[in-house]
XYZ file of C-alpha atoms in Angstrom:
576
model
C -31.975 21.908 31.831
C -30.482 23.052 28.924
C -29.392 20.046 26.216
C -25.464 19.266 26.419
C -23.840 20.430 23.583
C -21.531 18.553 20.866
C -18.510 19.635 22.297
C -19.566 18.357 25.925
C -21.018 15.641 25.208
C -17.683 14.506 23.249
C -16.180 15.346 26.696
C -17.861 13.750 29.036
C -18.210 10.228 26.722
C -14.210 10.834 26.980
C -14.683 11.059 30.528
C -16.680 8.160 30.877
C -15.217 5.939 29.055
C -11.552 6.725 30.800
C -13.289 5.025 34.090
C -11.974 8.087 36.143
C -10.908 10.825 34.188
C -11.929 13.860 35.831
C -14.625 15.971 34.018
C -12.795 19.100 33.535
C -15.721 21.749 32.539
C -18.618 21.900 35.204
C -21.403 22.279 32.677
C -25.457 22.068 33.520
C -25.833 18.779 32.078
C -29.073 17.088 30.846
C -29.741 14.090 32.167
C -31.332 11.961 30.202
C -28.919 12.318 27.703
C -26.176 11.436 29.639
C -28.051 8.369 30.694
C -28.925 7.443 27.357
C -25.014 6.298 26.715
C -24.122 2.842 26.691
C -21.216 3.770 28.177
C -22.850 4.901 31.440
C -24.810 1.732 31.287
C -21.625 -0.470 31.354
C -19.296 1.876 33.480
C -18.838 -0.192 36.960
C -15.804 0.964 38.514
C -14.827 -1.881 40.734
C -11.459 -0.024 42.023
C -13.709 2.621 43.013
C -16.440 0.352 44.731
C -13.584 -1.673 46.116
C -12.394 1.765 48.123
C -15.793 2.672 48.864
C -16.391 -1.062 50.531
C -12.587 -0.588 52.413
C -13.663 2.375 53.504
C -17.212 1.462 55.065
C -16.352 -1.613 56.477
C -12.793 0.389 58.374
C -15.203 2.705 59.728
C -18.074 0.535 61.073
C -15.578 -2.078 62.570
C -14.236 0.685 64.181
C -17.117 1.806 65.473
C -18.111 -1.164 66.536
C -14.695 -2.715 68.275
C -15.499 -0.211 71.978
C -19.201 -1.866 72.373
C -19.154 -5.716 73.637
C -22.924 -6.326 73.448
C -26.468 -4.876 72.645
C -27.199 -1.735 74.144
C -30.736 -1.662 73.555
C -33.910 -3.653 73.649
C -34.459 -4.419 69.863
C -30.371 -5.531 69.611
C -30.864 -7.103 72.260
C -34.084 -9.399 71.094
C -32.734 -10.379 67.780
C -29.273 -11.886 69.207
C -31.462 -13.282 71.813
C -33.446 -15.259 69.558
C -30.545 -15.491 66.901
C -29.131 -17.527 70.449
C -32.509 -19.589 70.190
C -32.313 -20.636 66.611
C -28.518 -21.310 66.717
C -28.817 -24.093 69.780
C -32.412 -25.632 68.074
C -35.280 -23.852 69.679
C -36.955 -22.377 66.459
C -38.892 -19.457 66.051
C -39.894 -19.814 70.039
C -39.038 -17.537 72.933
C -39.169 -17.648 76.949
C -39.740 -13.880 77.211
C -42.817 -11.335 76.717
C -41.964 -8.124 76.068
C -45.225 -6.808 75.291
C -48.652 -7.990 76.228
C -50.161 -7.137 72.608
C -51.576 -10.547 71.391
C -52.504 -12.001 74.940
C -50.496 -14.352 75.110
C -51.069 -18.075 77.005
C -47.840 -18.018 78.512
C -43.805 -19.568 77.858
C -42.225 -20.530 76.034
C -44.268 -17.926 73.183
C -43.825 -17.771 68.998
C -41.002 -15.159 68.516
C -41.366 -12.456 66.462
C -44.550 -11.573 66.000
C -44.016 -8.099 66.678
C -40.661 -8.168 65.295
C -39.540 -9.653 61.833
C -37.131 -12.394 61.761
C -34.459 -11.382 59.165
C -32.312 -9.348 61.552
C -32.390 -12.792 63.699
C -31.318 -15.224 60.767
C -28.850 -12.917 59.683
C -26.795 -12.864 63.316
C -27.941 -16.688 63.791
C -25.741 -17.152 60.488
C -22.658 -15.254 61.952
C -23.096 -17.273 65.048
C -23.333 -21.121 62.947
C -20.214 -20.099 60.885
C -17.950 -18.344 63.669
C -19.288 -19.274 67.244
C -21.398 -18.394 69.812
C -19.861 -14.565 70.335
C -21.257 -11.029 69.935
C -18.464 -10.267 66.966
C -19.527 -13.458 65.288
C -23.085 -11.862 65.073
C -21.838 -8.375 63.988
C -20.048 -9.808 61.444
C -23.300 -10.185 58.918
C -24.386 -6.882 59.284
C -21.065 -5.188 59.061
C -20.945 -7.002 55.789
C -23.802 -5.500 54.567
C -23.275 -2.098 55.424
C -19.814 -2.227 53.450
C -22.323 -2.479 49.794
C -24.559 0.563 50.746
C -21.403 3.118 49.458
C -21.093 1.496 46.065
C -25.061 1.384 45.931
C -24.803 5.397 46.833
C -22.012 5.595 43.788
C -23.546 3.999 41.102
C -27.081 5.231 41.829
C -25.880 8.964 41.482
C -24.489 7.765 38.166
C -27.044 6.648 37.075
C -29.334 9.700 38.152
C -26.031 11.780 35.796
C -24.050 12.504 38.105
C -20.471 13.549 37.945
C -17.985 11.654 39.073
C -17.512 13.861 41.893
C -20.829 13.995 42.786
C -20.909 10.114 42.655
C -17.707 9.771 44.792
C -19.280 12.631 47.527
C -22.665 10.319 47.749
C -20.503 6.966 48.456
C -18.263 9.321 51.415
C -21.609 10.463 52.424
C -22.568 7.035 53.001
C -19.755 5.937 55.031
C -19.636 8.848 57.097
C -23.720 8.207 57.881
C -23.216 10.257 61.139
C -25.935 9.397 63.471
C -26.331 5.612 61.750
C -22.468 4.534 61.653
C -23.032 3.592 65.626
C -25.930 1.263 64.515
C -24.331 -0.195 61.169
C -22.727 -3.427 63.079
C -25.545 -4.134 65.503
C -27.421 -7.030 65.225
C -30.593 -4.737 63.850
C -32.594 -4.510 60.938
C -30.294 -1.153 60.057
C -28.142 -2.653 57.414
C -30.376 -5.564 56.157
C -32.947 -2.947 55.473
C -30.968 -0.210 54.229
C -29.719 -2.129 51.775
C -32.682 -4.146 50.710
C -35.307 -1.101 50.627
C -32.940 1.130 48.557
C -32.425 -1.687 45.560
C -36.396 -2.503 45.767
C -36.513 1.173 45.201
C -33.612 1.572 42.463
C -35.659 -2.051 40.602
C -38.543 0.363 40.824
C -37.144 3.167 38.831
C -35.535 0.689 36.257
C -38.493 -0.798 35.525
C -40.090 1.926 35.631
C -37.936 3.472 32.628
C -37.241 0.353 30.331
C -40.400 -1.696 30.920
C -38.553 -4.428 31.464
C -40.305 -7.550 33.784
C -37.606 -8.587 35.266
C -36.717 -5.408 37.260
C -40.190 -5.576 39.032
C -39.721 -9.504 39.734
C -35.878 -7.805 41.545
C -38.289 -4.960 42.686
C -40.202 -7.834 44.779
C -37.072 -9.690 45.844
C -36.340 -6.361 47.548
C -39.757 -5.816 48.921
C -39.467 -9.189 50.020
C -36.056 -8.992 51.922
C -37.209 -5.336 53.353
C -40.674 -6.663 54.784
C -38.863 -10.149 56.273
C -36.331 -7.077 58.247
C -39.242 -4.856 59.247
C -42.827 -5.165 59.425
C -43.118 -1.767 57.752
C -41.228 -2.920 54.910
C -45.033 -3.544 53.350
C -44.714 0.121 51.911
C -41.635 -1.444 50.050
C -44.744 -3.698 47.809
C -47.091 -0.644 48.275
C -44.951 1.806 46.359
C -44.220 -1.173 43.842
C -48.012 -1.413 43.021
C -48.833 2.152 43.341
C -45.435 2.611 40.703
C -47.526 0.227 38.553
C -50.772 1.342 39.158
C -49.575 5.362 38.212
C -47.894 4.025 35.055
C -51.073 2.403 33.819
C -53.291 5.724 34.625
C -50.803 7.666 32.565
C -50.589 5.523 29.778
C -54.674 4.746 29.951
C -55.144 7.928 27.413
C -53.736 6.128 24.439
C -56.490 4.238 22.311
C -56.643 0.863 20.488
C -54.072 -1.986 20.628
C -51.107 -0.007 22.252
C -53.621 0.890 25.305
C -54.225 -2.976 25.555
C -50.744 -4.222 25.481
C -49.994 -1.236 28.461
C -52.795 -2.559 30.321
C -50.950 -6.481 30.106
C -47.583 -4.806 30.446
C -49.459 -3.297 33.795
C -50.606 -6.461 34.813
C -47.830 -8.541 34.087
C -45.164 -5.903 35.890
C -47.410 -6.410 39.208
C -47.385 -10.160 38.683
C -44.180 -10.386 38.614
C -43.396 -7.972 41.334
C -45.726 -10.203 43.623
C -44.097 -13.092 42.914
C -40.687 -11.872 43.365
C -42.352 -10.705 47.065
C -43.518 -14.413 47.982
C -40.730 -16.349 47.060
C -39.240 -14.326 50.216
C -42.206 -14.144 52.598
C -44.673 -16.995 51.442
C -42.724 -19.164 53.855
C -42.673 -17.052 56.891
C -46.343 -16.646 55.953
C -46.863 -20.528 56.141
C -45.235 -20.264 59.291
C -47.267 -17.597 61.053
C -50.390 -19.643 59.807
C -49.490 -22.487 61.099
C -48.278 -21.063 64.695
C -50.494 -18.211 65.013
C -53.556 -18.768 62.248
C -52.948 -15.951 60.543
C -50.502 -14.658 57.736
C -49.578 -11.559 59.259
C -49.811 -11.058 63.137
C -52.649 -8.203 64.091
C -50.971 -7.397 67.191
C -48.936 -4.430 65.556
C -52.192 -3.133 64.114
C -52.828 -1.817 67.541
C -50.425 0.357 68.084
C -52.591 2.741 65.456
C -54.230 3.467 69.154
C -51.584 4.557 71.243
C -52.419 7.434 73.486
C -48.830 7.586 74.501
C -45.732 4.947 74.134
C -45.499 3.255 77.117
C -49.200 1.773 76.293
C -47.566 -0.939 73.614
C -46.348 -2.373 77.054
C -49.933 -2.631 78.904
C -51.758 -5.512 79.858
C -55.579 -5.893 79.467
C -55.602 -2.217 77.671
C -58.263 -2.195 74.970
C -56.379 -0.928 72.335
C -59.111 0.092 70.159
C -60.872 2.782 67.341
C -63.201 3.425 70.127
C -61.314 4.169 72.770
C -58.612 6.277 70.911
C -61.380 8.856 69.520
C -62.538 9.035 73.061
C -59.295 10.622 73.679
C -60.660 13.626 72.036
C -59.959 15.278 68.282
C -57.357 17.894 69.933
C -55.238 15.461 71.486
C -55.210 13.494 68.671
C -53.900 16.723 66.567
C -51.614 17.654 69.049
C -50.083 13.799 68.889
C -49.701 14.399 64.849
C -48.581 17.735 64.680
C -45.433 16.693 68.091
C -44.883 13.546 65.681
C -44.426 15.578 62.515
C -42.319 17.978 63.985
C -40.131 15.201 65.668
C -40.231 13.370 62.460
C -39.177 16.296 60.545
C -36.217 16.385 63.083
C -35.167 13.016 62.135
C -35.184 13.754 57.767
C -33.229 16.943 58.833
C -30.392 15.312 61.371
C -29.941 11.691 61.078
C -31.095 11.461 57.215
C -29.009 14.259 55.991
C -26.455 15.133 58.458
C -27.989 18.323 59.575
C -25.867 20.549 56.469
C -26.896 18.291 53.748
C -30.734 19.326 54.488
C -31.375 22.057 52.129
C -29.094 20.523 48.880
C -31.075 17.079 49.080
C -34.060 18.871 49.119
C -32.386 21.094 45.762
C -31.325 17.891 44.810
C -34.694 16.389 45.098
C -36.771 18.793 43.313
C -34.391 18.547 40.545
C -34.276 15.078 40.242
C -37.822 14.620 40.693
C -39.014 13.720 37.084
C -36.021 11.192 37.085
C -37.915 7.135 36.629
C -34.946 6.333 38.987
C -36.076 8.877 41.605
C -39.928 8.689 41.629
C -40.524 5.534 43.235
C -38.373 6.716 46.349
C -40.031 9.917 46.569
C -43.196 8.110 46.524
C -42.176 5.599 49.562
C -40.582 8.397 51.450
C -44.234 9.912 51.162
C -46.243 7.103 52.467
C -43.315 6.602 55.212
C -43.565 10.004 56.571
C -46.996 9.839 56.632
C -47.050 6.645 57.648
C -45.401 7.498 60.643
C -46.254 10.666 62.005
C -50.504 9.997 60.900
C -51.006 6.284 61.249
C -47.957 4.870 63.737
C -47.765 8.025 65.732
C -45.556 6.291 68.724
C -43.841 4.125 67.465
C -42.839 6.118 64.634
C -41.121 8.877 66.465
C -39.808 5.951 69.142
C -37.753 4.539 66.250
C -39.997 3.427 63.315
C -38.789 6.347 61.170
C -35.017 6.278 61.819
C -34.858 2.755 60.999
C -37.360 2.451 57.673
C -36.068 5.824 56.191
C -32.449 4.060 56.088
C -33.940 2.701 52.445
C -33.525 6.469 51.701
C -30.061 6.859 52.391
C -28.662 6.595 49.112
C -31.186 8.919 47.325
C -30.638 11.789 49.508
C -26.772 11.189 49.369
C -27.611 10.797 45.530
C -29.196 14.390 45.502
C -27.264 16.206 47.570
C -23.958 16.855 46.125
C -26.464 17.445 42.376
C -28.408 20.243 44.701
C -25.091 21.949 46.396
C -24.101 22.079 42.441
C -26.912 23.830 41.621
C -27.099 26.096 44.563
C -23.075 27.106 43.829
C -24.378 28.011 40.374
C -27.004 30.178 41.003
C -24.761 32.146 43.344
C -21.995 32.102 40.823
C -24.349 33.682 38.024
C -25.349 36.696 40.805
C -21.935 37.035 42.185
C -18.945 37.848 39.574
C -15.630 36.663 40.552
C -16.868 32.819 41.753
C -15.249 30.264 39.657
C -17.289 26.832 39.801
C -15.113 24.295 39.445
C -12.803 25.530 42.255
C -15.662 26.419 44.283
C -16.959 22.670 43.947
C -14.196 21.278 44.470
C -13.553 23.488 47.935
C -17.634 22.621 48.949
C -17.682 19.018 47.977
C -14.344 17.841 50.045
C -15.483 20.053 52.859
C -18.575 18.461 53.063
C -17.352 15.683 53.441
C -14.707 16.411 55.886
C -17.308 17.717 57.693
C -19.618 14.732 57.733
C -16.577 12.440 58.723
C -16.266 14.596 61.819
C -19.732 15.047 62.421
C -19.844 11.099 62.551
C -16.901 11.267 64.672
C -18.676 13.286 67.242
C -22.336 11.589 67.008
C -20.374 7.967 67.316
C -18.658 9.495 70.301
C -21.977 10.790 71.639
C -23.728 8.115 71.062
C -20.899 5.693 73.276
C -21.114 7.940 76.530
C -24.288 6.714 76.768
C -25.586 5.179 80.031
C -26.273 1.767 78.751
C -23.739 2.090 75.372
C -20.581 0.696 77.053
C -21.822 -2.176 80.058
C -24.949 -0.221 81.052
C -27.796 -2.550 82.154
C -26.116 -5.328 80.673
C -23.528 -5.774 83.256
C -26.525 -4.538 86.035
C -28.437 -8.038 84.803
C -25.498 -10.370 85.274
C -24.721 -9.383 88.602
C -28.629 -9.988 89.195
C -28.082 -13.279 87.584
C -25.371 -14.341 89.785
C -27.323 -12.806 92.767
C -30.063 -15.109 91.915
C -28.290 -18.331 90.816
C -26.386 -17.792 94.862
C -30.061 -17.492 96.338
C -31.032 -20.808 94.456
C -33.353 -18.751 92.050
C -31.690 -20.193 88.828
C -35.233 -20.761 87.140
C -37.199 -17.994 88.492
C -39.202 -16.080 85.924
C -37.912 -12.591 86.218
C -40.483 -9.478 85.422
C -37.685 -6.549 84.183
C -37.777 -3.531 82.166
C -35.923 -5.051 78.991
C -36.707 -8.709 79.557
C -34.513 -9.792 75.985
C -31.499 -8.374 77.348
C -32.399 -9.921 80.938
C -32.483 -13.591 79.517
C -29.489 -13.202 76.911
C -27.716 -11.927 80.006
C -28.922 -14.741 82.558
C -30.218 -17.365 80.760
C -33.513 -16.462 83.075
C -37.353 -16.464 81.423
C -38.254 -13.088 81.445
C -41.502 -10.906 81.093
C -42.094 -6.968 81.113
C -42.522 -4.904 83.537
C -46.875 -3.622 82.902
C -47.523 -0.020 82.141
C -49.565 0.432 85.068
C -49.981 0.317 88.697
C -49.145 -2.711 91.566
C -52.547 -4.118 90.989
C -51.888 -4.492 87.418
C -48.332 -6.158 87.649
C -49.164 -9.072 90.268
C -52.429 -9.877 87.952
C -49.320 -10.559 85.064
C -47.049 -11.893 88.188
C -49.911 -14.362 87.986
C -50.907 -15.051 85.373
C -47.193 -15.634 84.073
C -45.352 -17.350 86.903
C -43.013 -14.050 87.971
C -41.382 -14.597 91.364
C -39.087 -12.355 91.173
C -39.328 -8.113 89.880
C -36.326 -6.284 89.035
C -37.143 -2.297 88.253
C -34.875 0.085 88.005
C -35.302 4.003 86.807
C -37.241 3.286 83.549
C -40.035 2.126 85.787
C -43.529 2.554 84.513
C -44.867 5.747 85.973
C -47.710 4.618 88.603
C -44.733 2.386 90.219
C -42.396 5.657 91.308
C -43.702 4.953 94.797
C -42.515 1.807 95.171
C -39.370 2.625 93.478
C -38.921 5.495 95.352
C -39.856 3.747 98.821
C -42.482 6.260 99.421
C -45.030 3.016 98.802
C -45.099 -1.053 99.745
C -47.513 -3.954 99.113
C -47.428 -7.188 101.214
C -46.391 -9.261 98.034
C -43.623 -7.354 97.189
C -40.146 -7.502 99.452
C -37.258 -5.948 98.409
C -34.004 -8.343 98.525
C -31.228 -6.283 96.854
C -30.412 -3.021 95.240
C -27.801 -3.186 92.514
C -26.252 0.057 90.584
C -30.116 1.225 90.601
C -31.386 -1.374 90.039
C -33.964 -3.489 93.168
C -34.941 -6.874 92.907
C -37.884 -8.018 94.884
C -39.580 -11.030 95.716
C -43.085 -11.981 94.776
C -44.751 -13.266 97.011
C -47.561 -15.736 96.073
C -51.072 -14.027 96.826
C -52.092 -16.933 99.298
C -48.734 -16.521 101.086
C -49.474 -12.363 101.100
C -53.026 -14.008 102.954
C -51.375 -16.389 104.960
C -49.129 -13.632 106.452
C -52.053 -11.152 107.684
């Protein structure tokens, strides 16, 4: 970029200073310059975050007043054991929902798949406002309503306009594809807004040297990893900022290459101890419960053949047996996960028609201290997810982790749709910029307010969005509490939302055939199955009444849905 001149930068200090004033000349600005002012460093508009915050939280309790409950498994798990911690059971659970870490029976540790922040957060709605689904919402709906001023004051700090800063907030209220998930109990908001100020500490420290932005850096990576297991890249792109900024400055001789190498040091002290203040106690606790700091049961999902495995039971989930699967169906899993990943930066991370000016935007900004350390996590992410965690990456890893992105993109995208108008404007005589801006940037956003419209919309006319399985379980519940079943350990397809429907234990439904479900009927108690169309794939039979067993007998079919009765295997013997 070319440097500002006198004139402009006498302008835009006007500007800046006014707290609002609109920049009248659209100039190519430099931005280090800009961001050199003091006054940029002690502009904080809180008018302008105020609207931004009005805005967010209108639109998410909107979108959240037509939905009553979860509406799918992961909502439905943390209010379930946000339920648990609120009435004294602790970090325990009667449900398995996966077979990963063998488990001895129920009650069972919670969240050892899982992290526990989205939990805490809607067991803290639920203390302060009662035992209701709004009461839980209300934490996360809270939440979301900072992400627009983060979005603001991050693309003023990367030197952007005011208009620019104003289109990134909008942006981030009308979310499209996210402003459906904003209020439920999920680790959408916590994370979003945890990851992306780890990220923005990152940069800071990464331009000033200053300690105390990588101890805030940690306190981020901290909060992101106690939302989401993969919240560890959070501390990985902390070190690796570190470790890059030592490398760089290793060519210097003498004392000043010393003091680097303790400024090095001391920034990843101090980022690690920001990290453990947050997680060293959930670390004590998974020692104590489960003898280890972290669980391993996650690490096996790096061997998934296909999704529906993380549900077997007995499945050696191991190196050996995934490169028996063969190199080109382990290519052909990467390659459908990058693609489908790819999918998910394009549409739900930038709103299909923001694509191309983030990635302007990007380029652009990519020098920026403020910008590298996102670009760096959004590298190990992707590649996190589409070459390590193929399954559960495309099942959902990747549209909740990259939420930490959010902000950066919106950051960069209104910068890149700047640059792109200029580069037509110098080839096409007759385009004026600033009216041209001004006609791009408010369509934009008009356009992402309706595109959020229409994916919130969508997203409701769901099957299981509005009642859905919910209401299915309840009328199993009563069905079972009138047949005297009130305790019964229930095997279902979503066994969370089973027991925060019923009250009823609940265990999974195995990926695999008859044989394989009454050894975990067994082994766990079940007397009763409920399976409805998401049925593993060797039961269709049964489902579709083309195939029986002796220790299964249908009782009921409701909406879909048929409940059996498990029979005991020395009653099945007592019978023949």
């Amino acid at each position: 970029m070319n440097s500002c001149t006198a004139e402009t930068q006498r302008a835009l200090r006007g500007a800046l200073n006014g707290f609002g004033e609109r920049i009248e000349r659209i100039v190519r600005i430099d931005i280090r310059s800009i961001r050199s002012q003091k006054s940029v460093d002690s502009f904080f508009p809180l008018r302008l975050y105020a609207v931004l915050m009005a805005l967010s939280l209108a639109v998410t309790i909107l979108a959240a007043l037509p939905v009553h409950g979860p509406t799918y498994m992961d909502a439905d798990y943390y209010l379930f054991t946000a339920q648990r911690l609120r009435r004294g059971f602790g970090f325990t659970e009667n449900i398995l929902w996966n077979y990963l870490d063998d488990p001895v029976g129920l009650p069972h540790p919670s969240h050892t798949y899982w992290m526990p922040l989205p939990s805490l957060l809607a067991a803290l709605g639920l203390w302060l406002f009662g035992d209701s689904f709004r009461a839980a919402q209300l934490p996360f709906i809270l939440l979301t309503a900072f992400l627009p001023p983060v979005s603001y004051r991050l693309s003023r700090a990367l030197g952007g306009e005011q208009r620019h800063a104003w289109a990134a907030g909008l942006f981030t209220v009308f979310s499209g594809f996210y402003v459906a998930f904003w209020a439920m109990p999920d680790a959408f908001a916590a994370y979003a807004l945890a990851g992306s100020l780890s990220l923005i500490a990152l940069g800071q420290g990464w331009a000033r040297r200053g300690q105390r932005w990588f101890f805030l850096a940690g306190l981020g990576a901290g909060f992101g990893h106690l939302a989401r297991a993969d919240g560890l890249l959070l501390l990985l792109t902390g070190l690796g900022v570190i470790a890059w900024k030592s490398i760089h400055r290793g060519d210097t001789e003498g004392a000043e290459n010393h003091r680097d190498k303790d400024n090095s040091f001391a920034a990843g002290l101090v980022l690690l101890l920001g990290y453990l203040l947050v997680m060293a106690p959930w670390f004590y606790r998974n020692w104590v419960v489960i003898g280890a700091v972290l669980p391993g049961a996650g690490l096996q999902t790096l061997f998934l053949r296909d999704y529906d495995e993380l549900f077997s039971y007995s499945l050696p989930l191991t190196l050996e047996r995934y490169l028996d699967w063969g190199l080109g169906p382990i290519l052909a899993s990467k390659l459908w996960a990058a693609r489908l990943n790819l999918m998910t930066f394009v549409g739900p991370n930038n709103l299909i028609f923001l694509t191309p000016f983030t990635l302007i935007g990007l380029w652009r900004l990519r020098r920026e201290p403020l910008m590298r350390p996102a670009l760096l996590y959004g590298v190990l992410l992707y590649a996190a997810m589409t070459l390590a965690f193929t399954f559960p990456g495309v099942r959902g890893g990747l549209l909740h982790s990259s939420v930490a992105l959010l902000p950066f993109f919106f950051a960069a995208a209104p910068m890149g749709l700047e640059a792109a108008v200029r580069w037509v404007a110098r080839r096409r005589r007759g385009w004026h910029v600033q009216q041209a801006m001004r006609v791009f940037t408010a369509g934009f956003v008009v356009l992402a307010a309706v595109l959020s419209l229409a994916l919130t919309v969508r997203t409701m006319q769901g099957e299981h969005w509005i009642g859905g399985s919910g209401e299915v379980y309840r009328q199993i519940g009563a069905w079972l509490s009138a047949q005297g079943l009130e305790e019964a350990v229930v095997m279902v397809n979503n066994p969370p939302g089973f027991a925060l429907r019923t009250g009823h234990p609940a265990i999974v439904v195995p990926d695999g055939d008859v044989d394989t479900l009454l050894a975990v009927a067994d082994r766990y108690g079940a007397t009763v199955l409920v399976l409805d169309a998401n049925r593993p794939g060797p039961l269709a039979g049964l489902y579709a009444g083309t195939e029986a067993h002796p220790r299964l007998i249908q009782q009921v079919e409701l909406d879909g849905a048929q409940v059996y009765r498990i029979v005991s295997g020395e009653g099945a013997n007592g019978g023949h």
